[in-house]
mmCIF file of C-alpha atoms in Angstrom:
data_model
loop_
_atom_site.group_PDB
_atom_site.id
_atom_site.type_symbol
_atom_site.label_atom_id
_atom_site.label_comp_id
_atom_site.label_asym_id
_atom_site.label_seq_id
_atom_site.Cartn_x
_atom_site.Cartn_y
_atom_site.Cartn_z
ATOM 1 C CA UNK Z 21 99.126 85.206 112.470
ATOM 2 C CA UNK Z 22 96.335 84.041 110.352
ATOM 3 C CA UNK Z 23 94.841 80.856 108.904
ATOM 4 C CA UNK Z 24 93.189 82.397 105.900
ATOM 5 C CA UNK Z 25 93.437 85.637 103.878
ATOM 6 C CA UNK Z 26 90.651 87.400 105.756
ATOM 7 C CA UNK Z 27 92.610 87.015 109.079
ATOM 8 C CA UNK Z 28 95.484 89.069 107.691
ATOM 9 C CA UNK Z 29 95.351 92.826 108.236
ATOM 10 C CA UNK Z 30 98.483 93.465 106.003
ATOM 11 C CA UNK Z 31 101.586 95.399 106.743
ATOM 12 C CA UNK Z 32 100.882 98.924 107.898
ATOM 13 C CA UNK Z 33 101.046 101.279 104.932
ATOM 14 C CA UNK Z 34 103.322 103.711 106.724
ATOM 15 C CA UNK Z 35 106.030 100.891 106.486
ATOM 16 C CA UNK Z 36 105.554 99.863 103.050
ATOM 17 C CA UNK Z 37 103.090 100.766 100.163
ATOM 18 C CA UNK Z 38 103.342 99.614 96.521
ATOM 19 C CA UNK Z 39 103.333 102.229 93.742
ATOM 20 C CA UNK Z 40 102.683 101.674 90.084
ATOM 21 C CA UNK Z 41 104.371 104.663 88.438
ATOM 22 C CA UNK Z 42 104.036 104.927 84.688
ATOM 23 C CA UNK Z 43 106.489 105.737 81.941
ATOM 24 C CA UNK Z 44 106.017 109.154 80.238
ATOM 25 C CA UNK Z 45 103.260 109.551 77.676
ATOM 26 C CA UNK Z 46 101.846 106.129 78.140
ATOM 27 C CA UNK Z 47 98.255 105.495 77.048
ATOM 28 C CA UNK Z 48 96.039 103.213 79.272
ATOM 29 C CA UNK Z 49 95.299 99.767 77.874
ATOM 30 C CA UNK Z 50 91.870 98.192 78.400
ATOM 31 C CA UNK Z 51 91.917 94.443 77.279
ATOM 32 C CA UNK Z 52 88.696 92.743 76.355
ATOM 33 C CA UNK Z 53 87.726 89.689 78.432
ATOM 34 C CA UNK Z 54 88.114 86.208 76.758
ATOM 35 C CA UNK Z 55 85.848 83.187 77.230
ATOM 36 C CA UNK Z 56 86.779 80.651 79.852
ATOM 37 C CA UNK Z 57 85.558 77.124 79.837
ATOM 38 C CA UNK Z 58 83.030 76.368 82.557
ATOM 39 C CA UNK Z 59 85.467 74.455 84.906
ATOM 40 C CA UNK Z 60 87.991 77.335 84.712
ATOM 41 C CA UNK Z 61 85.210 79.884 85.028
ATOM 42 C CA UNK Z 62 84.075 78.186 88.286
ATOM 43 C CA UNK Z 63 87.743 78.300 89.534
ATOM 44 C CA UNK Z 64 88.017 82.004 88.916
ATOM 45 C CA UNK Z 65 84.577 82.699 90.441
ATOM 46 C CA UNK Z 66 85.668 80.893 93.677
ATOM 47 C CA UNK Z 67 88.978 82.776 93.785
ATOM 48 C CA UNK Z 68 87.407 86.152 93.233
ATOM 49 C CA UNK Z 69 84.730 85.388 95.864
ATOM 50 C CA UNK Z 70 87.429 84.573 98.431
ATOM 51 C CA UNK Z 71 89.528 87.734 97.551
ATOM 52 C CA UNK Z 72 86.420 89.910 97.642
ATOM 53 C CA UNK Z 73 85.403 88.566 101.098
ATOM 54 C CA UNK Z 74 88.943 89.204 102.414
ATOM 55 C CA UNK Z 75 88.853 92.818 101.144
ATOM 56 C CA UNK Z 76 91.908 92.181 98.760
ATOM 57 C CA UNK Z 77 89.929 93.147 95.704
ATOM 58 C CA UNK Z 78 86.886 95.420 95.164
ATOM 59 C CA UNK Z 79 84.353 95.843 92.240
ATOM 60 C CA UNK Z 80 85.424 98.716 89.944
ATOM 61 C CA UNK Z 81 83.630 100.032 86.823
ATOM 62 C CA UNK Z 82 85.638 102.983 85.654
ATOM 63 C CA UNK Z 83 89.258 101.918 85.145
ATOM 64 C CA UNK Z 84 91.209 102.766 82.043
ATOM 65 C CA UNK Z 85 93.588 99.923 82.830
ATOM 66 C CA UNK Z 86 92.100 96.452 82.452
ATOM 67 C CA UNK Z 87 94.123 93.176 82.284
ATOM 68 C CA UNK Z 88 93.013 89.581 81.627
ATOM 69 C CA UNK Z 89 92.542 86.641 83.927
ATOM 70 C CA UNK Z 90 94.461 83.389 83.333
ATOM 71 C CA UNK Z 91 94.201 80.081 84.947
ATOM 72 C CA UNK Z 92 97.120 77.715 84.994
ATOM 73 C CA UNK Z 93 97.732 74.254 86.408
ATOM 74 C CA UNK Z 94 99.212 74.336 89.816
ATOM 75 C CA UNK Z 95 101.725 71.510 90.110
ATOM 76 C CA UNK Z 96 102.197 69.929 93.428
ATOM 77 C CA UNK Z 97 104.080 66.767 94.120
ATOM 78 C CA UNK Z 98 105.768 64.086 91.982
ATOM 79 C CA UNK Z 99 104.852 60.613 91.076
ATOM 80 C CA UNK Z 100 106.414 57.924 88.909
ATOM 81 C CA UNK Z 101 104.714 56.778 85.705
ATOM 82 C CA UNK Z 102 105.643 54.625 82.703
ATOM 83 C CA UNK Z 103 106.288 56.401 79.453
ATOM 84 C CA UNK Z 104 105.558 55.086 75.932
ATOM 85 C CA UNK Z 105 108.843 52.940 76.069
ATOM 86 C CA UNK Z 106 107.719 51.298 79.360
ATOM 87 C CA UNK Z 107 110.345 53.334 81.404
ATOM 88 C CA UNK Z 108 109.564 54.757 84.761
ATOM 89 C CA UNK Z 109 109.854 58.598 84.717
ATOM 90 C CA UNK Z 110 109.169 61.195 87.393
ATOM 91 C CA UNK Z 111 105.963 63.113 86.598
ATOM 92 C CA UNK Z 112 104.527 66.234 88.331
ATOM 93 C CA UNK Z 113 101.020 65.879 89.646
ATOM 94 C CA UNK Z 114 98.507 68.662 88.802
ATOM 95 C CA UNK Z 115 95.708 68.672 91.283
ATOM 96 C CA UNK Z 116 94.610 72.270 91.442
ATOM 97 C CA UNK Z 117 94.523 75.527 89.508
ATOM 98 C CA UNK Z 118 96.127 78.951 90.020
ATOM 99 C CA UNK Z 119 94.285 82.067 89.082
ATOM 100 C CA UNK Z 120 96.552 84.866 87.876
ATOM 101 C CA UNK Z 121 96.339 88.125 86.153
ATOM 102 C CA UNK Z 122 98.338 88.832 82.912
ATOM 103 C CA UNK Z 123 99.935 92.191 83.616
ATOM 104 C CA UNK Z 124 102.198 92.103 80.604
ATOM 105 C CA UNK Z 125 100.713 95.296 78.939
ATOM 106 C CA UNK Z 126 100.644 97.128 82.401
ATOM 107 C CA UNK Z 127 104.300 96.023 83.147
ATOM 108 C CA UNK Z 128 105.437 97.225 79.718
ATOM 109 C CA UNK Z 129 104.131 100.774 80.618
ATOM 110 C CA UNK Z 130 105.266 100.791 84.178
ATOM 111 C CA UNK Z 131 108.522 102.655 85.254
ATOM 112 C CA UNK Z 132 110.813 100.063 86.508
ATOM 113 C CA UNK Z 133 112.062 99.990 90.183
ATOM 114 C CA UNK Z 134 115.681 99.190 90.391
ATOM 115 C CA UNK Z 135 115.798 98.120 94.012
ATOM 116 C CA UNK Z 136 118.432 95.401 94.108
ATOM 117 C CA UNK Z 137 117.436 91.943 95.537
ATOM 118 C CA UNK Z 138 120.183 90.451 97.762
ATOM 119 C CA UNK Z 139 122.325 87.494 96.416
ATOM 120 C CA UNK Z 140 121.639 84.414 98.499
ATOM 121 C CA UNK Z 141 125.327 83.744 99.018
ATOM 122 C CA UNK Z 142 125.699 87.257 100.607
ATOM 123 C CA UNK Z 143 122.764 86.534 102.887
ATOM 124 C CA UNK Z 144 124.200 83.187 103.895
ATOM 125 C CA UNK Z 145 127.649 84.641 104.645
ATOM 126 C CA UNK Z 146 125.958 86.801 107.336
ATOM 127 C CA UNK Z 147 124.982 83.613 109.217
ATOM 128 C CA UNK Z 148 128.575 82.290 109.468
ATOM 129 C CA UNK Z 149 129.441 82.019 113.155
ATOM 130 C CA UNK Z 150 125.928 82.850 114.412
ATOM 131 C CA UNK Z 151 124.545 80.587 117.118
ATOM 132 C CA UNK Z 152 120.928 81.172 116.291
ATOM 133 C CA UNK Z 153 118.901 81.886 113.098
ATOM 134 C CA UNK Z 154 115.386 81.163 111.964
ATOM 135 C CA UNK Z 155 113.511 80.657 108.770
ATOM 136 C CA UNK Z 156 110.371 82.675 108.112
ATOM 137 C CA UNK Z 157 107.725 81.771 105.507
ATOM 138 C CA UNK Z 158 105.163 84.479 104.872
ATOM 139 C CA UNK Z 159 101.651 83.421 104.175
ATOM 140 C CA UNK Z 160 100.530 85.140 100.927
ATOM 141 C CA UNK Z 161 103.418 87.528 101.328
ATOM 142 C CA UNK Z 162 102.751 90.004 98.533
ATOM 143 C CA UNK Z 163 99.110 90.253 99.531
ATOM 144 C CA UNK Z 164 100.249 91.709 102.804
ATOM 145 C CA UNK Z 165 101.488 94.800 101.141
ATOM 146 C CA UNK Z 166 98.859 97.587 100.348
ATOM 147 C CA UNK Z 167 98.825 99.267 96.975
ATOM 148 C CA UNK Z 168 98.670 103.071 97.008
ATOM 149 C CA UNK Z 169 95.047 104.189 96.572
ATOM 150 C CA UNK Z 170 95.778 106.311 93.515
ATOM 151 C CA UNK Z 171 97.270 103.212 91.788
ATOM 152 C CA UNK Z 172 94.825 100.484 92.666
ATOM 153 C CA UNK Z 173 92.749 101.058 89.475
ATOM 154 C CA UNK Z 174 95.726 100.061 87.398
ATOM 155 C CA UNK Z 175 95.371 96.447 88.721
ATOM 156 C CA UNK Z 176 91.913 96.088 87.361
ATOM 157 C CA UNK Z 177 91.045 92.711 85.796
ATOM 158 C CA UNK Z 178 87.902 91.420 84.258
ATOM 159 C CA UNK Z 179 85.988 88.164 83.810
ATOM 160 C CA UNK Z 180 82.482 87.309 82.941
ATOM 161 C CA UNK Z 181 81.032 88.034 86.556
ATOM 162 C CA UNK Z 182 82.559 91.484 86.903
ATOM 163 C CA UNK Z 183 85.561 93.818 86.940
ATOM 164 C CA UNK Z 184 87.759 94.135 90.020
ATOM 165 C CA UNK Z 185 90.938 95.967 91.228
ATOM 166 C CA UNK Z 186 93.314 94.966 93.978
ATOM 167 C CA UNK Z 187 93.932 96.817 97.270
ATOM 168 C CA UNK Z 188 96.860 94.586 98.007
ATOM 169 C CA UNK Z 189 99.884 93.550 95.879
ATOM 170 C CA UNK Z 190 99.075 90.777 93.590
ATOM 171 C CA UNK Z 191 101.658 88.373 91.963
ATOM 172 C CA UNK Z 192 102.672 89.429 88.437
ATOM 173 C CA UNK Z 193 103.406 93.138 88.714
ATOM 174 C CA UNK Z 194 106.961 93.925 87.490
ATOM 175 C CA UNK Z 195 108.006 95.785 90.593
ATOM 176 C CA UNK Z 196 106.516 93.514 93.192
ATOM 177 C CA UNK Z 197 109.816 91.714 94.086
ATOM 178 C CA UNK Z 198 111.537 95.041 94.661
ATOM 179 C CA UNK Z 199 108.721 96.405 96.783
ATOM 180 C CA UNK Z 200 108.589 93.171 98.816
ATOM 181 C CA UNK Z 201 112.372 93.185 99.444
ATOM 182 C CA UNK Z 202 112.236 96.890 100.305
ATOM 183 C CA UNK Z 203 109.552 96.142 102.818
ATOM 184 C CA UNK Z 204 111.380 93.245 104.379
ATOM 185 C CA UNK Z 205 114.531 95.314 104.562
ATOM 186 C CA UNK Z 206 112.584 98.075 106.368
ATOM 187 C CA UNK Z 207 110.929 95.706 108.803
ATOM 188 C CA UNK Z 208 114.123 93.721 109.677
ATOM 189 C CA UNK Z 209 116.502 96.750 109.359
ATOM 190 C CA UNK Z 210 117.605 96.422 113.104
ATOM 191 C CA UNK Z 211 118.626 92.778 112.535
ATOM 192 C CA UNK Z 212 120.300 93.159 109.108
ATOM 193 C CA UNK Z 213 123.211 95.357 110.241
ATOM 194 C CA UNK Z 214 125.667 94.188 112.849
#
């Protein structure tokens, strides 16, 4: 259990490790950084500092794969406001920012993992007639999963204060959902089969 990223050691790599396997004859893509306005640059700098302190990213200078940072509004909560016709309409509140990496080019070159995610109705059917069940919410779930050492350089991103790569699984990689589900299936295997 942890209260912040630096408290979390992650899932033991012997249980689950993320791989980034490439399609045949793919050439690495190194994207050039883009300018960020000062407000967003400060948001990225704070996030990078937090991830660096937690050991989730590390400085890197020699990666052939470099992706771009994006900052998008994080929507949280709803309010009611009047529109141009003086009608009350529900409106999402944007009060913070989410820093993410655009792995589109890397994902295009990545060999796809076809691990099937379960259908929610099938999961719920397994609960029928059970007297007990619980709900688990993993804190920064993807970032609990380590990336194989030989693949970490492929997660490299750049912004004006440096170039960094992930040691843990970031959001946005095409095979992340499959890796996460495979990991959860492995961890809870004794509970999944009656």
